[in-house]
């Protein structure tokens, strides 16, 4: 499959590089006076300046892709009905989906686009408030709840949440809770606090 | 992470990790909410990088400040712990900048997008990435990097095709504008049926 030709962009000004001026050392000067060096791979030769107009469209006409208006649509999303070009369409079993719907459907949860790192958040929630001490009154119970909730979740995905971090956060937060309990107990019983 | 090898971790200025899998490069952005992007090896068209002056600037700035503090420490006889701390910190920044290698800005170009590799901000890191990445791309695409001559020729051919395509479309549009519109149909339409008016109905009855 060929795709539309677009030369690589300058890493500083994001303008297309003039590859006609490419030196034998694979470096090319951009118009922003910045020297860009390239390592170019064979997939570059598959890019075609007329590819966008050569694709077979979904109904014989030139319906544009929803995400790439300059490309002809080759499929219709089975969920949302948007037209999708060959780059945006994904085969999910017998259905063809657009990328947005593919990210939402069940069964693709092991290939997520965004993941919230609750293990890191719990560790931060257990440690950072210790710098000021008094915020731990709120953060410690919250961290306990969050840690327990995420420890009970199944370990799925590409980078599952770290049980070690969650357990450590739980232990620290429990220690903070016990510390506050001790302080309140001493205050109530008229101790040194 | 199962099936993926971590190549680039977070840097001192950016939080982005690069993993190499069996079929694709996985780029993870962010700390607490991670965004995943996968680029198949078959789609990678180029790695673009450019050397920056950040290392030079850091060296000059930290070196000159270090000398200033050192001069102040011995010339003005201000041998305080604060002065020693600043001298040590600036010396650390200077050595870190020198030893970590030259700074670069790097991007990975695929057939549909160009992703900035924010963590690949030093030459040694870039070399490591290329060392790990190139054999995988070679395996997926069948051969190694192109030569400058091949790139120039392909670029030239594509530009010529694009120009010819533009000219063709422009001339087609001009022809469409100057063409005479199709003639109107000359056949006379049949007369409309005459409906009886109240006056004619009254005359008929009389």
PDB file of N, CA and C in Angstrom, chain A residues 1-3 5-12 14 17-20 22-24 26 34-50 53-54 87 110-117 120-121 124 158-159, chain B residues 1 4 17 19 24 26 28 31-36 38 42-52 105-107 109-112 114 116 130 134 137 141 143-148 151-152 154-155 158 161-162 165 169:
ATOM      1  N   UNK A   1       0.840  -1.193   0.000  1.00  0.00           N
ATOM      2  CA  UNK A   1       0.000   0.000   0.000  1.00  0.00           C
ATOM      3  C   UNK A   1       0.876   1.244   0.000  1.00  0.00           C
ATOM      4  N   UNK A   2       0.546   2.188  -0.861  1.00  0.00           N
ATOM      5  CA  UNK A   2       1.315   3.425  -0.893  1.00  0.00           C
ATOM      6  C   UNK A   2       0.578   4.516  -0.131  1.00  0.00           C
ATOM      7  N   UNK A   3       1.326   5.475   0.393  1.00  0.00           N
ATOM      8  CA  UNK A   3       0.705   6.591   1.105  1.00  0.00           C
ATOM      9  C   UNK A   3       1.155   7.883   0.451  1.00  0.00           C
ATOM     10  N   UNK A   5       2.881  11.269  -0.429  1.00  0.00           N
ATOM     11  CA  UNK A   5       4.267  11.683  -0.212  1.00  0.00           C
ATOM     12  C   UNK A   5       4.326  13.007   0.533  1.00  0.00           C
ATOM     13  N   UNK A   6       5.045  12.989   1.634  1.00  0.00           N
ATOM     14  CA  UNK A   6       5.355  14.214   2.372  1.00  0.00           C
ATOM     15  C   UNK A   6       6.762  14.056   2.881  1.00  0.00           C
ATOM     16  N   UNK A   7       7.672  14.970   2.549  1.00  0.00           N
ATOM     17  CA  UNK A   7       9.053  14.813   3.030  1.00  0.00           C
ATOM     18  C   UNK A   7       9.120  14.968   4.546  1.00  0.00           C
ATOM     19  N   UNK A   8      10.151  14.425   5.200  1.00  0.00           N
ATOM     20  CA  UNK A   8      10.291  14.614   6.644  1.00  0.00           C
ATOM     21  C   UNK A   8      10.359  16.100   7.000  1.00  0.00           C
ATOM     22  N   UNK A   9       9.932  16.413   8.228  1.00  0.00           N
ATOM     23  CA  UNK A   9       9.899  17.806   8.665  1.00  0.00           C
ATOM     24  C   UNK A   9      11.134  18.149   9.477  1.00  0.00           C
ATOM     25  N   UNK A  10      11.492  19.425   9.472  1.00  0.00           N
ATOM     26  CA  UNK A  10      12.606  19.918  10.297  1.00  0.00           C
ATOM     27  C   UNK A  10      12.222  19.729  11.771  1.00  0.00           C
ATOM     28  N   UNK A  11      13.123  19.246  12.596  1.00  0.00           N
ATOM     29  CA  UNK A  11      12.775  18.979  13.999  1.00  0.00           C
ATOM     30  C   UNK A  11      12.586  20.261  14.804  1.00  0.00           C
ATOM     31  N   UNK A  12      13.080  21.380  14.275  1.00  0.00           N
ATOM     32  CA  UNK A  12      12.927  22.632  15.027  1.00  0.00           C
ATOM     33  C   UNK A  12      11.721  23.442  14.545  1.00  0.00           C
ATOM     34  N   UNK A  14       9.489  22.507  12.001  1.00  0.00           N
ATOM     35  CA  UNK A  14       8.421  21.653  11.474  1.00  0.00           C
ATOM     36  C   UNK A  14       8.045  22.002  10.031  1.00  0.00           C
ATOM     37  N   UNK A  17      11.443  19.372   4.797  1.00  0.00           N
ATOM     38  CA  UNK A  17      12.855  19.508   4.420  1.00  0.00           C
ATOM     39  C   UNK A  17      12.996  19.423   2.905  1.00  0.00           C
ATOM     40  N   UNK A  18      13.924  20.171   2.352  1.00  0.00           N
ATOM     41  CA  UNK A  18      14.166  20.133   0.911  1.00  0.00           C
ATOM     42  C   UNK A  18      15.188  19.042   0.632  1.00  0.00           C
ATOM     43  N   UNK A  19      14.671  17.851   0.383  1.00  0.00           N
ATOM     44  CA  UNK A  19      15.559  16.697   0.234  1.00  0.00           C
ATOM     45  C   UNK A  19      16.362  16.732  -1.059  1.00  0.00           C
ATOM     46  N   UNK A  20      15.984  17.612  -1.968  1.00  0.00           N
ATOM     47  CA  UNK A  20      16.789  17.771  -3.183  1.00  0.00           C
ATOM     48  C   UNK A  20      18.182  18.285  -2.866  1.00  0.00           C
ATOM     49  N   UNK A  22      19.860  17.360  -0.187  1.00  0.00           N
ATOM     50  CA  UNK A  22      20.459  16.425   0.781  1.00  0.00           C
ATOM     51  C   UNK A  22      21.913  16.139   0.412  1.00  0.00           C
ATOM     52  N   UNK A  23      22.790  16.311   1.375  1.00  0.00           N
ATOM     53  CA  UNK A  23      24.209  16.050   1.120  1.00  0.00           C
ATOM     54  C   UNK A  23      24.517  14.570   1.222  1.00  0.00           C
ATOM     55  N   UNK A  24      25.703  14.184   0.776  1.00  0.00           N
ATOM     56  CA  UNK A  24      26.063  12.765   0.823  1.00  0.00           C
ATOM     57  C   UNK A  24      26.239  12.259   2.258  1.00  0.00           C
ATOM     58  N   UNK A  26      24.078  12.738   4.450  1.00  0.00           N
ATOM     59  CA  UNK A  26      22.671  12.642   4.883  1.00  0.00           C
ATOM     60  C   UNK A  26      22.241  13.833   5.744  1.00  0.00           C
ATOM     61  N   UNK A  34      18.893  25.498  10.269  1.00  0.00           N
ATOM     62  CA  UNK A  34      19.239  24.394  11.148  1.00  0.00           C
ATOM     63  C   UNK A  34      19.622  23.177  10.305  1.00  0.00           C
ATOM     64  N   UNK A  35      20.713  22.529  10.672  1.00  0.00           N
ATOM     65  CA  UNK A  35      21.164  21.345   9.935  1.00  0.00           C
ATOM     66  C   UNK A  35      20.477  20.106  10.481  1.00  0.00           C
ATOM     67  N   UNK A  36      19.707  19.439   9.649  1.00  0.00           N
ATOM     68  CA  UNK A  36      19.035  18.196  10.049  1.00  0.00           C
ATOM     69  C   UNK A  36      19.767  17.008   9.432  1.00  0.00           C
ATOM     70  N   UNK A  37      19.990  15.988  10.225  1.00  0.00           N
ATOM     71  CA  UNK A  37      20.601  14.765   9.711  1.00  0.00           C
ATOM     72  C   UNK A  37      19.522  13.685   9.672  1.00  0.00           C
ATOM     73  N   UNK A  38      19.565  12.850   8.654  1.00  0.00           N
ATOM     74  CA  UNK A  38      18.503  11.849   8.485  1.00  0.00           C
ATOM     75  C   UNK A  38      19.072  10.447   8.349  1.00  0.00           C
ATOM     76  N   UNK A  39      18.286   9.497   8.809  1.00  0.00           N
ATOM     77  CA  UNK A  39      18.499   8.092   8.457  1.00  0.00           C
ATOM     78  C   UNK A  39      17.191   7.688   7.793  1.00  0.00           C
ATOM     79  N   UNK A  40      17.224   7.431   6.497  1.00  0.00           N
ATOM     80  CA  UNK A  40      15.988   7.187   5.742  1.00  0.00           C
ATOM     81  C   UNK A  40      15.897   5.694   5.407  1.00  0.00           C
ATOM     82  N   UNK A  41      14.696   5.137   5.583  1.00  0.00           N
ATOM     83  CA  UNK A  41      14.495   3.696   5.420  1.00  0.00           C
ATOM     84  C   UNK A  41      13.623   3.402   4.186  1.00  0.00           C
ATOM     85  N   UNK A  42      13.633   2.135   3.707  1.00  0.00           N
ATOM     86  CA  UNK A  42      12.960   1.831   2.435  1.00  0.00           C
ATOM     87  C   UNK A  42      11.468   2.169   2.385  1.00  0.00           C
ATOM     88  N   UNK A  43      10.779   2.246   3.527  1.00  0.00           N
ATOM     89  CA  UNK A  43       9.352   2.596   3.503  1.00  0.00           C
ATOM     90  C   UNK A  43       9.129   3.971   2.884  1.00  0.00           C
ATOM     91  N   UNK A  44      10.158   4.789   2.884  1.00  0.00           N
ATOM     92  CA  UNK A  44      10.093   6.124   2.282  1.00  0.00           C
ATOM     93  C   UNK A  44       9.794   6.021   0.779  1.00  0.00           C
ATOM     94  N   UNK A  45      10.299   4.971   0.139  1.00  0.00           N
ATOM     95  CA  UNK A  45      10.092   4.801  -1.306  1.00  0.00           C
ATOM     96  C   UNK A  45       8.666   4.410  -1.644  1.00  0.00           C
ATOM     97  N   UNK A  46       7.894   3.982  -0.638  1.00  0.00           N
ATOM     98  CA  UNK A  46       6.504   3.596  -0.897  1.00  0.00           C
ATOM     99  C   UNK A  46       5.576   4.798  -0.908  1.00  0.00           C
ATOM    100  N   UNK A  47       6.093   5.952  -0.459  1.00  0.00           N
ATOM    101  CA  UNK A  47       5.255   7.150  -0.449  1.00  0.00           C
ATOM    102  C   UNK A  47       5.110   7.657  -1.871  1.00  0.00           C
ATOM    103  N   UNK A  48       3.881   8.054  -2.210  1.00  0.00           N
ATOM    104  CA  UNK A  48       3.565   8.392  -3.587  1.00  0.00           C
ATOM    105  C   UNK A  48       2.824   9.720  -3.619  1.00  0.00           C
ATOM    106  N   UNK A  49       3.206  10.605  -4.534  1.00  0.00           N
ATOM    107  CA  UNK A  49       2.578  11.928  -4.568  1.00  0.00           C
ATOM    108  C   UNK A  49       1.125  11.871  -5.024  1.00  0.00           C
ATOM    109  N   UNK A  50       0.725  10.809  -5.707  1.00  0.00           N
ATOM    110  CA  UNK A  50      -0.649  10.747  -6.211  1.00  0.00           C
ATOM    111  C   UNK A  50      -1.470   9.664  -5.527  1.00  0.00           C
ATOM    112  N   UNK A  53      -5.243   9.965  -4.596  1.00  0.00           N
ATOM    113  CA  UNK A  53      -6.297   9.998  -5.603  1.00  0.00           C
ATOM    114  C   UNK A  53      -6.473   8.654  -6.292  1.00  0.00           C
ATOM    115  N   UNK A  54      -5.611   7.699  -5.988  1.00  0.00           N
ATOM    116  CA  UNK A  54      -5.676   6.428  -6.675  1.00  0.00           C
ATOM    117  C   UNK A  54      -6.450   5.370  -5.904  1.00  0.00           C
ATOM    118  N   UNK A  87      -5.582   4.271   6.167  1.00  0.00           N
ATOM    119  CA  UNK A  87      -4.745   4.451   7.361  1.00  0.00           C
ATOM    120  C   UNK A  87      -5.576   4.456   8.639  1.00  0.00           C
ATOM    121  N   UNK A 110      -6.549  -4.470  26.011  1.00  0.00           N
ATOM    122  CA  UNK A 110      -5.136  -4.752  26.219  1.00  0.00           C
ATOM    123  C   UNK A 110      -4.265  -3.868  25.329  1.00  0.00           C
ATOM    124  N   UNK A 111      -4.879  -3.033  24.479  1.00  0.00           N
ATOM    125  CA  UNK A 111      -4.129  -2.112  23.650  1.00  0.00           C
ATOM    126  C   UNK A 111      -4.682  -0.702  23.860  1.00  0.00           C
ATOM    127  N   UNK A 112      -4.578  -0.153  25.065  1.00  0.00           N
ATOM    128  CA  UNK A 112      -5.192   1.135  25.340  1.00  0.00           C
ATOM    129  C   UNK A 112      -4.351   2.286  24.784  1.00  0.00           C
ATOM    130  N   UNK A 113      -4.984   3.477  24.659  1.00  0.00           N
ATOM    131  CA  UNK A 113      -4.253   4.669  24.244  1.00  0.00           C
ATOM    132  C   UNK A 113      -3.763   5.457  25.461  1.00  0.00           C
ATOM    133  N   UNK A 114      -4.571   5.425  26.526  1.00  0.00           N
ATOM    134  CA  UNK A 114      -4.218   6.152  27.745  1.00  0.00           C
ATOM    135  C   UNK A 114      -4.374   5.245  28.957  1.00  0.00           C
ATOM    136  N   UNK A 115      -3.432   5.353  29.868  1.00  0.00           N
ATOM    137  CA  UNK A 115      -3.497   4.558  31.097  1.00  0.00           C
ATOM    138  C   UNK A 115      -3.175   5.474  32.274  1.00  0.00           C
ATOM    139  N   UNK A 116      -4.004   5.433  33.312  1.00  0.00           N
ATOM    140  CA  UNK A 116      -3.705   6.214  34.512  1.00  0.00           C
ATOM    141  C   UNK A 116      -2.862   5.358  35.439  1.00  0.00           C
ATOM    142  N   UNK A 117      -1.692   5.862  35.810  1.00  0.00           N
ATOM    143  CA  UNK A 117      -0.768   5.085  36.649  1.00  0.00           C
ATOM    144  C   UNK A 117      -1.141   5.274  38.110  1.00  0.00           C
ATOM    145  N   UNK A 120       1.775   4.897  40.728  1.00  0.00           N
ATOM    146  CA  UNK A 120       2.614   6.082  40.950  1.00  0.00           C
ATOM    147  C   UNK A 120       1.860   7.153  41.734  1.00  0.00           C
ATOM    148  N   UNK A 121       0.560   7.274  41.415  1.00  0.00           N
ATOM    149  CA  UNK A 121      -0.250   8.281  42.123  1.00  0.00           C
ATOM    150  C   UNK A 121      -0.355   7.927  43.605  1.00  0.00           C
ATOM    151  N   UNK A 124       2.953   8.683  45.337  1.00  0.00           N
ATOM    152  CA  UNK A 124       3.078  10.135  45.513  1.00  0.00           C
ATOM    153  C   UNK A 124       2.128  10.619  46.610  1.00  0.00           C
ATOM    154  N   UNK A 158      -0.696  -3.571  28.778  1.00  0.00           N
ATOM    155  CA  UNK A 158       0.703  -3.691  28.378  1.00  0.00           C
ATOM    156  C   UNK A 158       1.637  -3.486  29.570  1.00  0.00           C
ATOM    157  N   UNK A 159       1.339  -2.461  30.355  1.00  0.00           N
ATOM    158  CA  UNK A 159       2.121  -2.188  31.572  1.00  0.00           C
ATOM    159  C   UNK A 159       1.160  -2.226  32.745  1.00  0.00           C
TER     160      UNK A 159
ATOM    161  N   UNK B   1       8.135  -5.158  30.948  1.00  0.00           N
ATOM    162  CA  UNK B   1       6.949  -5.207  30.105  1.00  0.00           C
ATOM    163  C   UNK B   1       7.085  -6.342  29.103  1.00  0.00           C
ATOM    164  N   UNK B   4       8.377  -6.305  25.168  1.00  0.00           N
ATOM    165  CA  UNK B   4       8.971  -5.017  24.812  1.00  0.00           C
ATOM    166  C   UNK B   4      10.279  -4.809  25.558  1.00  0.00           C
ATOM    167  N   UNK B  17       9.161   7.534  27.359  1.00  0.00           N
ATOM    168  CA  UNK B  17       9.910   6.277  27.302  1.00  0.00           C
ATOM    169  C   UNK B  17       9.709   5.620  25.944  1.00  0.00           C
ATOM    170  N   UNK B  19      10.036   2.015  23.895  1.00  0.00           N
ATOM    171  CA  UNK B  19      10.196   0.565  23.983  1.00  0.00           C
ATOM    172  C   UNK B  19      10.206  -0.007  22.568  1.00  0.00           C
ATOM    173  N   UNK B  24       6.619  -3.383  16.585  1.00  0.00           N
ATOM    174  CA  UNK B  24       6.452  -1.923  16.598  1.00  0.00           C
ATOM    175  C   UNK B  24       7.286  -1.240  17.678  1.00  0.00           C
ATOM    176  N   UNK B  26       7.041   1.384  20.674  1.00  0.00           N
ATOM    177  CA  UNK B  26       6.015   1.895  21.587  1.00  0.00           C
ATOM    178  C   UNK B  26       6.584   3.128  22.274  1.00  0.00           C
ATOM    179  N   UNK B  28       5.791   5.982  25.067  1.00  0.00           N
ATOM    180  CA  UNK B  28       4.889   6.290  26.188  1.00  0.00           C
ATOM    181  C   UNK B  28       5.207   7.687  26.705  1.00  0.00           C
ATOM    182  N   UNK B  31       3.615  11.008  32.905  1.00  0.00           N
ATOM    183  CA  UNK B  31       4.023  10.342  34.137  1.00  0.00           C
ATOM    184  C   UNK B  31       2.850   9.612  34.774  1.00  0.00           C
ATOM    185  N   UNK B  32       1.822  10.356  35.149  1.00  0.00           N
ATOM    186  CA  UNK B  32       0.721   9.733  35.875  1.00  0.00           C
ATOM    187  C   UNK B  32      -0.399   9.288  34.953  1.00  0.00           C
ATOM    188  N   UNK B  33      -0.580  10.028  33.859  1.00  0.00           N
ATOM    189  CA  UNK B  33      -1.501   9.554  32.822  1.00  0.00           C
ATOM    190  C   UNK B  33      -0.653   9.329  31.581  1.00  0.00           C
ATOM    191  N   UNK B  34      -0.492   8.065  31.238  1.00  0.00           N
ATOM    192  CA  UNK B  34       0.413   7.726  30.134  1.00  0.00           C
ATOM    193  C   UNK B  34      -0.350   7.632  28.821  1.00  0.00           C
ATOM    194  N   UNK B  35       0.250   8.165  27.790  1.00  0.00           N
ATOM    195  CA  UNK B  35      -0.338   8.078  26.452  1.00  0.00           C
ATOM    196  C   UNK B  35       0.539   7.151  25.621  1.00  0.00           C
ATOM    197  N   UNK B  36      -0.089   6.157  25.029  1.00  0.00           N
ATOM    198  CA  UNK B  36       0.671   5.161  24.263  1.00  0.00           C
ATOM    199  C   UNK B  36       0.563   5.450  22.772  1.00  0.00           C
ATOM    200  N   UNK B  38       1.982   3.637  19.074  1.00  0.00           N
ATOM    201  CA  UNK B  38       2.735   2.538  18.456  1.00  0.00           C
ATOM    202  C   UNK B  38       3.024   2.882  17.003  1.00  0.00           C
ATOM    203  N   UNK B  42       7.392  -1.424   9.871  1.00  0.00           N
ATOM    204  CA  UNK B  42       7.200  -1.346   8.419  1.00  0.00           C
ATOM    205  C   UNK B  42       6.817   0.062   7.969  1.00  0.00           C
ATOM    206  N   UNK B  43       6.346   0.898   8.914  1.00  0.00           N
ATOM    207  CA  UNK B  43       5.899   2.249   8.550  1.00  0.00           C
ATOM    208  C   UNK B  43       6.954   3.324   8.792  1.00  0.00           C
ATOM    209  N   UNK B  44       8.052   2.975   9.446  1.00  0.00           N
ATOM    210  CA  UNK B  44       9.048   4.007   9.775  1.00  0.00           C
ATOM    211  C   UNK B  44       9.805   4.392   8.508  1.00  0.00           C
ATOM    212  N   UNK B  45       9.729   5.662   8.168  1.00  0.00           N
ATOM    213  CA  UNK B  45      10.410   6.116   6.950  1.00  0.00           C
ATOM    214  C   UNK B  45      11.742   6.809   7.261  1.00  0.00           C
ATOM    215  N   UNK B  46      11.848   7.443   8.415  1.00  0.00           N
ATOM    216  CA  UNK B  46      13.099   8.164   8.694  1.00  0.00           C
ATOM    217  C   UNK B  46      13.240   8.486  10.178  1.00  0.00           C
ATOM    218  N   UNK B  47      14.489   8.658  10.591  1.00  0.00           N
ATOM    219  CA  UNK B  47      14.788   9.253  11.903  1.00  0.00           C
ATOM    220  C   UNK B  47      15.513  10.555  11.587  1.00  0.00           C
ATOM    221  N   UNK B  48      14.991  11.664  12.113  1.00  0.00           N
ATOM    222  CA  UNK B  48      15.563  12.979  11.824  1.00  0.00           C
ATOM    223  C   UNK B  48      16.104  13.559  13.118  1.00  0.00           C
ATOM    224  N   UNK B  49      17.295  14.106  13.073  1.00  0.00           N
ATOM    225  CA  UNK B  49      17.821  14.757  14.274  1.00  0.00           C
ATOM    226  C   UNK B  49      18.645  15.975  13.912  1.00  0.00           C
ATOM    227  N   UNK B  50      18.780  16.841  14.910  1.00  0.00           N
ATOM    228  CA  UNK B  50      19.531  18.068  14.702  1.00  0.00           C
ATOM    229  C   UNK B  50      20.256  18.406  16.005  1.00  0.00           C
ATOM    230  N   UNK B  51      21.523  18.745  15.891  1.00  0.00           N
ATOM    231  CA  UNK B  51      22.286  19.079  17.107  1.00  0.00           C
ATOM    232  C   UNK B  51      21.876  20.462  17.598  1.00  0.00           C
ATOM    233  N   UNK B  52      21.773  20.601  18.916  1.00  0.00           N
ATOM    234  CA  UNK B  52      21.394  21.891  19.499  1.00  0.00           C
ATOM    235  C   UNK B  52      22.560  22.448  20.320  1.00  0.00           C
ATOM    236  N   UNK B 105      17.958  17.303  19.082  1.00  0.00           N
ATOM    237  CA  UNK B 105      16.489  17.197  18.983  1.00  0.00           C
ATOM    238  C   UNK B 105      16.239  16.115  17.968  1.00  0.00           C
ATOM    239  N   UNK B 106      15.360  15.180  18.299  1.00  0.00           N
ATOM    240  CA  UNK B 106      15.221  13.999  17.451  1.00  0.00           C
ATOM    241  C   UNK B 106      13.739  13.721  17.197  1.00  0.00           C
ATOM    242  N   UNK B 107      13.441  13.180  16.036  1.00  0.00           N
ATOM    243  CA  UNK B 107      12.052  12.819  15.700  1.00  0.00           C
ATOM    244  C   UNK B 107      12.035  11.540  14.896  1.00  0.00           C
ATOM    245  N   UNK B 109       9.969   9.570  12.059  1.00  0.00           N
ATOM    246  CA  UNK B 109       9.005   9.850  10.995  1.00  0.00           C
ATOM    247  C   UNK B 109       8.390   8.541  10.507  1.00  0.00           C
ATOM    248  N   UNK B 110       7.058   8.488  10.524  1.00  0.00           N
ATOM    249  CA  UNK B 110       6.393   7.327   9.941  1.00  0.00           C
ATOM    250  C   UNK B 110       5.653   7.796   8.695  1.00  0.00           C
ATOM    251  N   UNK B 111       4.866   6.899   8.074  1.00  0.00           N
ATOM    252  CA  UNK B 111       4.191   7.282   6.834  1.00  0.00           C
ATOM    253  C   UNK B 111       3.019   8.223   7.078  1.00  0.00           C
ATOM    254  N   UNK B 112       2.594   8.374   8.320  1.00  0.00           N
ATOM    255  CA  UNK B 112       1.471   9.274   8.590  1.00  0.00           C
ATOM    256  C   UNK B 112       1.767  10.378   9.594  1.00  0.00           C
ATOM    257  N   UNK B 114       4.959  12.488  12.332  1.00  0.00           N
ATOM    258  CA  UNK B 114       6.335  12.652  12.804  1.00  0.00           C
ATOM    259  C   UNK B 114       6.268  12.900  14.308  1.00  0.00           C
ATOM    260  N   UNK B 116       8.035  13.588  17.892  1.00  0.00           N
ATOM    261  CA  UNK B 116       9.260  14.072  18.528  1.00  0.00           C
ATOM    262  C   UNK B 116       9.660  13.126  19.646  1.00  0.00           C
ATOM    263  N   UNK B 130      19.419   4.202  17.583  1.00  0.00           N
ATOM    264  CA  UNK B 130      19.639   3.768  16.195  1.00  0.00           C
ATOM    265  C   UNK B 130      20.244   2.367  16.145  1.00  0.00           C
ATOM    266  N   UNK B 134      17.692   0.019  14.082  1.00  0.00           N
ATOM    267  CA  UNK B 134      17.991  -0.252  12.662  1.00  0.00           C
ATOM    268  C   UNK B 134      17.918  -1.735  12.282  1.00  0.00           C
ATOM    269  N   UNK B 137      14.206  -2.555  11.867  1.00  0.00           N
ATOM    270  CA  UNK B 137      13.622  -1.965  10.653  1.00  0.00           C
ATOM    271  C   UNK B 137      14.110  -2.736   9.431  1.00  0.00           C
ATOM    272  N   UNK B 141      11.608  -4.280   6.823  1.00  0.00           N
ATOM    273  CA  UNK B 141      11.488  -3.630   5.506  1.00  0.00           C
ATOM    274  C   UNK B 141      12.373  -4.276   4.438  1.00  0.00           C
ATOM    275  N   UNK B 143      15.635  -4.250   3.895  1.00  0.00           N
ATOM    276  CA  UNK B 143      16.995  -3.739   3.674  1.00  0.00           C
ATOM    277  C   UNK B 143      17.278  -2.553   4.604  1.00  0.00           C
ATOM    278  N   UNK B 144      18.530  -2.147   4.635  1.00  0.00           N
ATOM    279  CA  UNK B 144      18.957  -1.096   5.559  1.00  0.00           C
ATOM    280  C   UNK B 144      18.635   0.294   5.048  1.00  0.00           C
ATOM    281  N   UNK B 145      19.235   1.325   5.679  1.00  0.00           N
ATOM    282  CA  UNK B 145      18.943   2.707   5.289  1.00  0.00           C
ATOM    283  C   UNK B 145      19.279   2.998   3.831  1.00  0.00           C
ATOM    284  N   UNK B 146      18.542   3.962   3.262  1.00  0.00           N
ATOM    285  CA  UNK B 146      18.776   4.355   1.868  1.00  0.00           C
ATOM    286  C   UNK B 146      20.000   5.263   1.785  1.00  0.00           C
ATOM    287  N   UNK B 147      20.569   5.335   0.597  1.00  0.00           N
ATOM    288  CA  UNK B 147      21.690   6.265   0.393  1.00  0.00           C
ATOM    289  C   UNK B 147      21.119   7.633   0.031  1.00  0.00           C
ATOM    290  N   UNK B 148      21.973   8.638   0.125  1.00  0.00           N
ATOM    291  CA  UNK B 148      21.544  10.010  -0.188  1.00  0.00           C
ATOM    292  C   UNK B 148      21.068  10.115  -1.633  1.00  0.00           C
ATOM    293  N   UNK B 151      17.486   8.807  -1.991  1.00  0.00           N
ATOM    294  CA  UNK B 151      16.517   9.731  -1.390  1.00  0.00           C
ATOM    295  C   UNK B 151      16.291  10.922  -2.308  1.00  0.00           C
ATOM    296  N   UNK B 152      17.378  11.476  -2.837  1.00  0.00           N
ATOM    297  CA  UNK B 152      17.270  12.644  -3.730  1.00  0.00           C
ATOM    298  C   UNK B 152      16.456  12.295  -4.977  1.00  0.00           C
ATOM    299  N   UNK B 154      14.211   9.882  -5.404  1.00  0.00           N
ATOM    300  CA  UNK B 154      12.788   9.656  -5.099  1.00  0.00           C
ATOM    301  C   UNK B 154      12.089  10.994  -4.850  1.00  0.00           C
ATOM    302  N   UNK B 155      12.752  11.879  -4.120  1.00  0.00           N
ATOM    303  CA  UNK B 155      12.172  13.192  -3.822  1.00  0.00           C
ATOM    304  C   UNK B 155      11.910  13.967  -5.115  1.00  0.00           C
ATOM    305  N   UNK B 158       8.988  12.457  -7.050  1.00  0.00           N
ATOM    306  CA  UNK B 158       7.707  12.768  -6.416  1.00  0.00           C
ATOM    307  C   UNK B 158       7.306  14.211  -6.675  1.00  0.00           C
ATOM    308  N   UNK B 161       6.078  14.519 -10.221  1.00  0.00           N
ATOM    309  CA  UNK B 161       4.746  13.944 -10.370  1.00  0.00           C
ATOM    310  C   UNK B 161       3.690  14.858  -9.774  1.00  0.00           C
ATOM    311  N   UNK B 162       4.023  15.434  -8.615  1.00  0.00           N
ATOM    312  CA  UNK B 162       3.060  16.322  -7.954  1.00  0.00           C
ATOM    313  C   UNK B 162       2.809  17.553  -8.820  1.00  0.00           C
ATOM    314  N   UNK B 165       0.706  16.604 -11.789  1.00  0.00           N
ATOM    315  CA  UNK B 165      -0.658  16.354 -11.336  1.00  0.00           C
ATOM    316  C   UNK B 165      -1.405  17.672 -11.126  1.00  0.00           C
ATOM    317  N   UNK B 169      -4.667  19.049 -13.242  1.00  0.00           N
ATOM    318  CA  UNK B 169      -5.936  19.421 -12.610  1.00  0.00           C
ATOM    319  C   UNK B 169      -6.312  20.867 -12.936  1.00  0.00           C
TER     320      UNK B 169
END
